[in-house]
Amino acid sequence: MKILTKELIIESRGNCDIIDITDEVQRILNASNMLEGICNIFSIGSTASVTTIEFEPGLLQDIPKILEKLIPTYSRYHHNDTWGDGNGHAHIRSAIIGTSLNVPFNSGMLMTGTWQQIVLIDFDNKKRTRRVAVQLTGI
Ligand code: ZN
């Protein structure tokens, strides 16, 4: 059993920017020479999420639209009263969607579906440089 930990550095525009990181994660797996195991992808920070979607233009509009209805950017958040940073919505979206994802891999390939991409979604209200941990555990 082997463990390998790497970090991706990703420039984001914030405001529900959805970024496909599948290729970068697969590249880390390729370089590891590992064949079988689990890949954990973790967004470092509490205003972004890692999940999977079909990365296509419709969903890139639908997801921000639905989240804006469920957890509006401009609403009363106690977090904003505390810090005045205006990103209470971003913390809540991140907590609900989640900050990490486990993807099994086999024969050196992530076991994602053809229409399933790994995405980082940045909910913060400004552009950010994001760190994403990618940790492989396997053989
Ligand atoms: Zn905040």
PDB file of C-alpha atoms and ligand atoms in Angstrom:
ATOM      1  CA  MET A   1       0.000   0.000   0.000  1.00  0.00           C
ATOM      2  CA  LYS A   2       1.276   3.391  -0.979  1.00  0.00           C
ATOM      3  CA  ILE A   3       0.083   6.935  -0.228  1.00  0.00           C
ATOM      4  CA  LEU A   4       0.877   9.899  -2.452  1.00  0.00           C
ATOM      5  CA  THR A   5      -0.216  13.476  -1.717  1.00  0.00           C
ATOM      6  CA  LYS A   6      -0.118  16.284  -4.276  1.00  0.00           C
ATOM      7  CA  GLU A   7      -1.622  19.726  -4.572  1.00  0.00           C
ATOM      8  CA  LEU A   8      -3.261  21.490  -7.487  1.00  0.00           C
ATOM      9  CA  ILE A   9      -3.105  25.280  -7.663  1.00  0.00           C
ATOM     10  CA  ILE A  10      -6.112  26.651  -9.528  1.00  0.00           C
ATOM     11  CA  GLU A  11      -6.937  30.222 -10.484  1.00  0.00           C
ATOM     12  CA  SER A  12     -10.649  30.841 -10.037  1.00  0.00           C
ATOM     13  CA  ARG A  13     -12.918  33.767 -10.844  1.00  0.00           C
ATOM     14  CA  GLY A  14     -15.090  33.017  -7.801  1.00  0.00           C
ATOM     15  CA  ASN A  15     -18.860  33.618  -7.865  1.00  0.00           C
ATOM     16  CA  CYS A  16     -19.745  30.005  -8.653  1.00  0.00           C
ATOM     17  CA  ASP A  17     -16.906  29.471 -11.095  1.00  0.00           C
ATOM     18  CA  ILE A  18     -17.011  25.773 -12.085  1.00  0.00           C
ATOM     19  CA  ILE A  19     -13.651  24.357 -13.151  1.00  0.00           C
ATOM     20  CA  ASP A  20     -13.071  20.905 -14.655  1.00  0.00           C
ATOM     21  CA  ILE A  21     -10.050  19.393 -12.873  1.00  0.00           C
ATOM     22  CA  THR A  22     -10.451  15.804 -14.144  1.00  0.00           C
ATOM     23  CA  ASP A  23      -7.396  15.891 -16.427  1.00  0.00           C
ATOM     24  CA  GLU A  24      -5.138  17.328 -13.725  1.00  0.00           C
ATOM     25  CA  VAL A  25      -6.228  14.626 -11.262  1.00  0.00           C
ATOM     26  CA  GLN A  26      -5.689  11.884 -13.869  1.00  0.00           C
ATOM     27  CA  ARG A  27      -2.229  13.326 -14.622  1.00  0.00           C
ATOM     28  CA  ILE A  28      -1.280  12.968 -10.947  1.00  0.00           C
ATOM     29  CA  LEU A  29      -2.528   9.378 -11.042  1.00  0.00           C
ATOM     30  CA  ASN A  30      -0.548   8.664 -14.245  1.00  0.00           C
ATOM     31  CA  ALA A  31       2.659  10.021 -12.709  1.00  0.00           C
ATOM     32  CA  SER A  32       2.167   7.929  -9.566  1.00  0.00           C
ATOM     33  CA  ASN A  33       2.318   4.626 -11.473  1.00  0.00           C
ATOM     34  CA  MET A  34      -0.350   3.350  -9.085  1.00  0.00           C
ATOM     35  CA  LEU A  35      -2.922   0.981 -10.548  1.00  0.00           C
ATOM     36  CA  GLU A  36      -5.665   0.395  -8.034  1.00  0.00           C
ATOM     37  CA  GLY A  37      -6.975   2.330  -5.064  1.00  0.00           C
ATOM     38  CA  ILE A  38      -8.858   5.414  -4.012  1.00  0.00           C
ATOM     39  CA  CYS A  39      -8.259   9.036  -4.934  1.00  0.00           C
ATOM     40  CA  ASN A  40      -9.412  11.698  -2.514  1.00  0.00           C
ATOM     41  CA  ILE A  41      -9.789  15.211  -3.908  1.00  0.00           C
ATOM     42  CA  PHE A  42     -10.177  17.887  -1.237  1.00  0.00           C
ATOM     43  CA  SER A  43     -10.755  21.605  -1.573  1.00  0.00           C
ATOM     44  CA  ILE A  44      -8.599  23.432   0.968  1.00  0.00           C
ATOM     45  CA  GLY A  45     -10.832  26.239   2.196  1.00  0.00           C
ATOM     46  CA  SER A  46     -14.421  26.601   3.351  1.00  0.00           C
ATOM     47  CA  THR A  47     -15.946  28.549   0.439  1.00  0.00           C
ATOM     48  CA  ALA A  48     -15.457  26.021  -2.377  1.00  0.00           C
ATOM     49  CA  SER A  49     -16.571  22.474  -3.171  1.00  0.00           C
ATOM     50  CA  VAL A  50     -15.394  19.446  -5.078  1.00  0.00           C
ATOM     51  CA  THR A  51     -18.022  17.289  -6.757  1.00  0.00           C
ATOM     52  CA  THR A  52     -18.819  15.741 -10.123  1.00  0.00           C
ATOM     53  CA  ILE A  53     -21.067  16.990 -12.891  1.00  0.00           C
ATOM     54  CA  GLU A  54     -21.452  16.500 -16.596  1.00  0.00           C
ATOM     55  CA  PHE A  55     -19.280  19.416 -17.675  1.00  0.00           C
ATOM     56  CA  GLU A  56     -21.465  20.950 -20.359  1.00  0.00           C
ATOM     57  CA  PRO A  57     -22.701  24.510 -20.969  1.00  0.00           C
ATOM     58  CA  GLY A  58     -26.275  23.897 -19.763  1.00  0.00           C
ATOM     59  CA  LEU A  59     -25.298  22.686 -16.314  1.00  0.00           C
ATOM     60  CA  LEU A  60     -22.702  25.437 -16.020  1.00  0.00           C
ATOM     61  CA  GLN A  61     -25.694  27.795 -16.095  1.00  0.00           C
ATOM     62  CA  ASP A  62     -28.165  25.600 -14.188  1.00  0.00           C
ATOM     63  CA  ILE A  63     -26.024  25.033 -11.112  1.00  0.00           C
ATOM     64  CA  PRO A  64     -25.382  28.727 -10.331  1.00  0.00           C
ATOM     65  CA  LYS A  65     -29.047  29.508 -11.065  1.00  0.00           C
ATOM     66  CA  ILE A  66     -30.402  26.843  -8.698  1.00  0.00           C
ATOM     67  CA  LEU A  67     -27.912  27.686  -5.962  1.00  0.00           C
ATOM     68  CA  GLU A  68     -28.839  31.350  -6.231  1.00  0.00           C
ATOM     69  CA  LYS A  69     -32.477  30.373  -5.580  1.00  0.00           C
ATOM     70  CA  LEU A  70     -31.635  28.045  -2.683  1.00  0.00           C
ATOM     71  CA  ILE A  71     -28.859  30.041  -1.050  1.00  0.00           C
ATOM     72  CA  PRO A  72     -28.978  33.600  -2.413  1.00  0.00           C
ATOM     73  CA  THR A  73     -25.812  35.694  -2.552  1.00  0.00           C
ATOM     74  CA  TYR A  74     -27.592  38.698  -1.087  1.00  0.00           C
ATOM     75  CA  SER A  75     -29.477  37.584   1.965  1.00  0.00           C
ATOM     76  CA  ARG A  76     -29.041  38.094   5.679  1.00  0.00           C
ATOM     77  CA  TYR A  77     -26.234  35.868   6.954  1.00  0.00           C
ATOM     78  CA  HIS A  78     -24.945  36.056  10.504  1.00  0.00           C
ATOM     79  CA  HIS A  79     -21.507  35.180   9.118  1.00  0.00           C
ATOM     80  CA  ASN A  80     -21.481  38.488   7.235  1.00  0.00           C
ATOM     81  CA  ASP A  81     -22.410  40.323  10.434  1.00  0.00           C
ATOM     82  CA  THR A  82     -19.444  38.659  12.134  1.00  0.00           C
ATOM     83  CA  TRP A  83     -16.780  39.280   9.495  1.00  0.00           C
ATOM     84  CA  GLY A  84     -18.225  41.755   7.001  1.00  0.00           C
ATOM     85  CA  ASP A  85     -16.761  39.694   4.158  1.00  0.00           C
ATOM     86  CA  GLY A  86     -20.109  39.164   2.382  1.00  0.00           C
ATOM     87  CA  ASN A  87     -19.514  35.482   1.643  1.00  0.00           C
ATOM     88  CA  GLY A  88     -21.904  33.766   4.050  1.00  0.00           C
ATOM     89  CA  HIS A  89     -23.650  32.174   1.064  1.00  0.00           C
ATOM     90  CA  ALA A  90     -20.314  30.730  -0.123  1.00  0.00           C
ATOM     91  CA  HIS A  91     -19.641  28.995   3.195  1.00  0.00           C
ATOM     92  CA  ILE A  92     -23.126  27.463   3.270  1.00  0.00           C
ATOM     93  CA  ARG A  93     -22.966  26.253  -0.346  1.00  0.00           C
ATOM     94  CA  SER A  94     -19.546  24.725   0.316  1.00  0.00           C
ATOM     95  CA  ALA A  95     -20.777  22.959   3.468  1.00  0.00           C
ATOM     96  CA  ILE A  96     -23.834  21.519   1.740  1.00  0.00           C
ATOM     97  CA  ILE A  97     -22.166  20.327  -1.471  1.00  0.00           C
ATOM     98  CA  GLY A  98     -19.059  19.213   0.365  1.00  0.00           C
ATOM     99  CA  THR A  99     -15.342  19.845   0.197  1.00  0.00           C
ATOM    100  CA  SER A 100     -14.090  16.418  -0.794  1.00  0.00           C
ATOM    101  CA  LEU A 101     -14.723  13.538  -3.119  1.00  0.00           C
ATOM    102  CA  ASN A 102     -13.501   9.958  -3.273  1.00  0.00           C
ATOM    103  CA  VAL A 103     -13.018   8.458  -6.720  1.00  0.00           C
ATOM    104  CA  PRO A 104     -11.857   4.844  -7.037  1.00  0.00           C
ATOM    105  CA  PHE A 105      -9.269   4.041  -9.686  1.00  0.00           C
ATOM    106  CA  ASN A 106      -8.483   0.792 -11.457  1.00  0.00           C
ATOM    107  CA  SER A 107      -5.901  -0.102 -14.131  1.00  0.00           C
ATOM    108  CA  GLY A 108      -4.449   3.347 -13.503  1.00  0.00           C
ATOM    109  CA  MET A 109      -7.654   5.109 -14.579  1.00  0.00           C
ATOM    110  CA  LEU A 110     -10.133   7.116 -12.519  1.00  0.00           C
ATOM    111  CA  MET A 111     -13.445   5.263 -12.540  1.00  0.00           C
ATOM    112  CA  THR A 112     -15.469   8.311 -13.535  1.00  0.00           C
ATOM    113  CA  GLY A 113     -18.186   7.938 -16.154  1.00  0.00           C
ATOM    114  CA  THR A 114     -17.882   9.250 -19.692  1.00  0.00           C
ATOM    115  CA  TRP A 115     -20.213  12.139 -18.861  1.00  0.00           C
ATOM    116  CA  GLN A 116     -18.873  12.705 -15.368  1.00  0.00           C
ATOM    117  CA  GLN A 117     -16.154  15.224 -14.692  1.00  0.00           C
ATOM    118  CA  ILE A 118     -14.517  16.197 -11.417  1.00  0.00           C
ATOM    119  CA  VAL A 119     -15.088  19.879 -10.743  1.00  0.00           C
ATOM    120  CA  LEU A 120     -13.990  22.508  -8.292  1.00  0.00           C
ATOM    121  CA  ILE A 121     -16.739  25.061  -7.666  1.00  0.00           C
ATOM    122  CA  ASP A 122     -15.606  28.319  -6.124  1.00  0.00           C
ATOM    123  CA  PHE A 123     -18.457  30.078  -4.323  1.00  0.00           C
ATOM    124  CA  ASP A 124     -16.469  32.968  -2.885  1.00  0.00           C
ATOM    125  CA  ASN A 125     -17.387  36.493  -3.898  1.00  0.00           C
ATOM    126  CA  LYS A 126     -14.025  37.319  -5.450  1.00  0.00           C
ATOM    127  CA  LYS A 127     -11.349  35.680  -7.563  1.00  0.00           C
ATOM    128  CA  ARG A 128      -9.102  33.313  -5.662  1.00  0.00           C
ATOM    129  CA  THR A 129      -6.054  31.144  -6.039  1.00  0.00           C
ATOM    130  CA  ARG A 130      -7.332  27.754  -4.889  1.00  0.00           C
ATOM    131  CA  ARG A 131      -5.449  24.816  -3.456  1.00  0.00           C
ATOM    132  CA  VAL A 132      -6.862  21.344  -3.993  1.00  0.00           C
ATOM    133  CA  ALA A 133      -5.285  18.346  -2.270  1.00  0.00           C
ATOM    134  CA  VAL A 134      -5.179  15.118  -4.275  1.00  0.00           C
ATOM    135  CA  GLN A 135      -4.286  12.071  -2.225  1.00  0.00           C
ATOM    136  CA  LEU A 136      -3.907   8.612  -3.693  1.00  0.00           C
ATOM    137  CA  THR A 137      -4.055   5.496  -1.535  1.00  0.00           C
ATOM    138  CA  GLY A 138      -3.500   2.175  -3.240  1.00  0.00           C
ATOM    139  CA  ILE A 139      -1.092  -0.119  -4.977  1.00  0.00           C
TER     140      ILE A 139
HETATM  141 ZN    ZN B   1     -16.342  34.343   5.211  1.00  0.00          ZN
END
